Short mmCIF file of C-alpha atoms in Angstrom, two decimals:
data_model
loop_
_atom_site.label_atom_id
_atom_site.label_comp_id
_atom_site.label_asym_id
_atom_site.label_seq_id
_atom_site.Cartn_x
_atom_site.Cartn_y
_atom_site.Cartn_z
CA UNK A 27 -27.62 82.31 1.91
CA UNK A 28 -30.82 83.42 3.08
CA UNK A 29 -31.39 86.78 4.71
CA UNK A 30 -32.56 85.65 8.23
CA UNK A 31 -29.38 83.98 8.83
CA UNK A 32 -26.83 86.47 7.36
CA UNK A 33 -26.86 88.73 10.51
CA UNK A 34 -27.80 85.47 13.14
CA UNK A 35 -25.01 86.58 15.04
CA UNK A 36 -25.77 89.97 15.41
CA UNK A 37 -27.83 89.10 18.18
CA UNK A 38 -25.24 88.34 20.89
CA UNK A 39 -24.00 91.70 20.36
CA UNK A 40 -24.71 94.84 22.48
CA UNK A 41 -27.26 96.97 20.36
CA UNK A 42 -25.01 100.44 20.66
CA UNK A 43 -22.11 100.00 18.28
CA UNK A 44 -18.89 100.02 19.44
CA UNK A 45 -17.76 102.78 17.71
CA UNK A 46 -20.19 105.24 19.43
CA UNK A 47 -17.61 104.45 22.66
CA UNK A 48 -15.11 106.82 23.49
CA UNK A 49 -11.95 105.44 23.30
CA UNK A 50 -10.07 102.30 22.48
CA UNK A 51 -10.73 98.02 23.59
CA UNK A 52 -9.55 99.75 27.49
CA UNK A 53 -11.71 102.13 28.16
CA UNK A 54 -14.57 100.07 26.37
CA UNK A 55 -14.09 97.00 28.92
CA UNK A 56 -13.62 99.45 31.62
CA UNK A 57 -17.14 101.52 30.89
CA UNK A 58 -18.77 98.23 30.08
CA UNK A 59 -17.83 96.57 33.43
CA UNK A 60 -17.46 99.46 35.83
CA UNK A 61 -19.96 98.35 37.80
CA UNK A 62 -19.02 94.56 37.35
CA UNK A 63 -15.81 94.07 38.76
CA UNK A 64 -16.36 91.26 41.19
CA UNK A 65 -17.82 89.21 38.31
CA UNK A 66 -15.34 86.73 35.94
CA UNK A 67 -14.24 88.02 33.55
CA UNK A 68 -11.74 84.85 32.49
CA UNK A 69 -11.80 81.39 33.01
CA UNK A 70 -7.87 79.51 32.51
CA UNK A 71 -7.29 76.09 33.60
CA UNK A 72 -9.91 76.57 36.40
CA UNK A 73 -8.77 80.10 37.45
CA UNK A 74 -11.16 82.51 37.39
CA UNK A 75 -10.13 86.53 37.25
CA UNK A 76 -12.58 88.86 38.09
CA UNK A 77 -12.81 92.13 36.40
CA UNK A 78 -11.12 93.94 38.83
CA UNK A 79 -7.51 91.10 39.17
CA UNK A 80 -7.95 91.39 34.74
CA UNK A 81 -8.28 95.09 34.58
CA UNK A 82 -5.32 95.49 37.43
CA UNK A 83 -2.89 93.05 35.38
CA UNK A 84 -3.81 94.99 31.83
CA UNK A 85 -2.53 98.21 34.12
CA UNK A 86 0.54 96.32 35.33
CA UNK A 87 1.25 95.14 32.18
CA UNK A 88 0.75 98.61 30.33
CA UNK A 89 3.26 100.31 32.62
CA UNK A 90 5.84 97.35 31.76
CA UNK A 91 5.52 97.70 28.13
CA UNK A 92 5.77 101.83 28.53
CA UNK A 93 8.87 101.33 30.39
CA UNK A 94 10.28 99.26 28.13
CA UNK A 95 9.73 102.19 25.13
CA UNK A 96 6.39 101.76 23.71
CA UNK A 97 4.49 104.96 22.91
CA UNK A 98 1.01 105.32 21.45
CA UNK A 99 0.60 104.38 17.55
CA UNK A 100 3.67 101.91 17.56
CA UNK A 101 3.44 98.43 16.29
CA UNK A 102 3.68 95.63 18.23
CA UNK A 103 3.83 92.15 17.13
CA UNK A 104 2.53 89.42 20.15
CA UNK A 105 3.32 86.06 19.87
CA UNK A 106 2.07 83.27 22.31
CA UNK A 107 -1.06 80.58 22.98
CA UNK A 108 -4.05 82.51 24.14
CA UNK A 109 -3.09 83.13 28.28
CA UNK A 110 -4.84 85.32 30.38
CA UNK A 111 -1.22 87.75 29.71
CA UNK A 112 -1.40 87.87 26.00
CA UNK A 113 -5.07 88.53 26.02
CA UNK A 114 -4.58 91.39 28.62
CA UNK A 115 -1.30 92.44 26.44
CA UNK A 116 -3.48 93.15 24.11
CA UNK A 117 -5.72 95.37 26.00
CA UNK A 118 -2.47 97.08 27.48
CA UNK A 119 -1.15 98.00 24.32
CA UNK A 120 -4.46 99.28 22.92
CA UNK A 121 -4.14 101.31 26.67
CA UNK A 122 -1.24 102.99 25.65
#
């Protein structure tokens, strides 16, 4: 492979790395979009969610799974097509 293309995608990625962020995949959407919440943040069968209806359901959804027993550091296995709930259960769980 040549050596122009081996990073090519690189460049539709922020420059900072996303390590240097405090915090988990939460609090990284949430300091990335903080001042973006009327924007979409989803598309689903012609719904759109703004930042603010996908960060409020990740909240909902991290107080379900909480209630239900889940603490910080335990495994969770999701299984389901790619909705607008599993992708926020992930960010939930990672909220935790």
């Amino acid at each position: 492979m040549r050596k122009n293309k081996e990073k090519a995608w690189k460049k539709y990625y922020p420059t900072e790395r996303v390590s240097d962020v405090k915090g988990g995949l939460y609090d990284y959407l949430c300091a990335r979009n903080s001042n973006n919440m009327e924007l979409m943040a989803l598309k689903y069968f012609g719904r759109e969610f703004s930042y603010e209806d996908f960060i409020k359901r990740i909240d909902e959804l991290a107080l379900f799974y909480s209630s239900k027993g889940i603490k910080p550091k335990d495994n969770v296995v999701i299984l389901g097509l790619c909705t607008p709930d599993i992708i926020a259960s992930v960010y939930a769980l990672n909220k935790i």
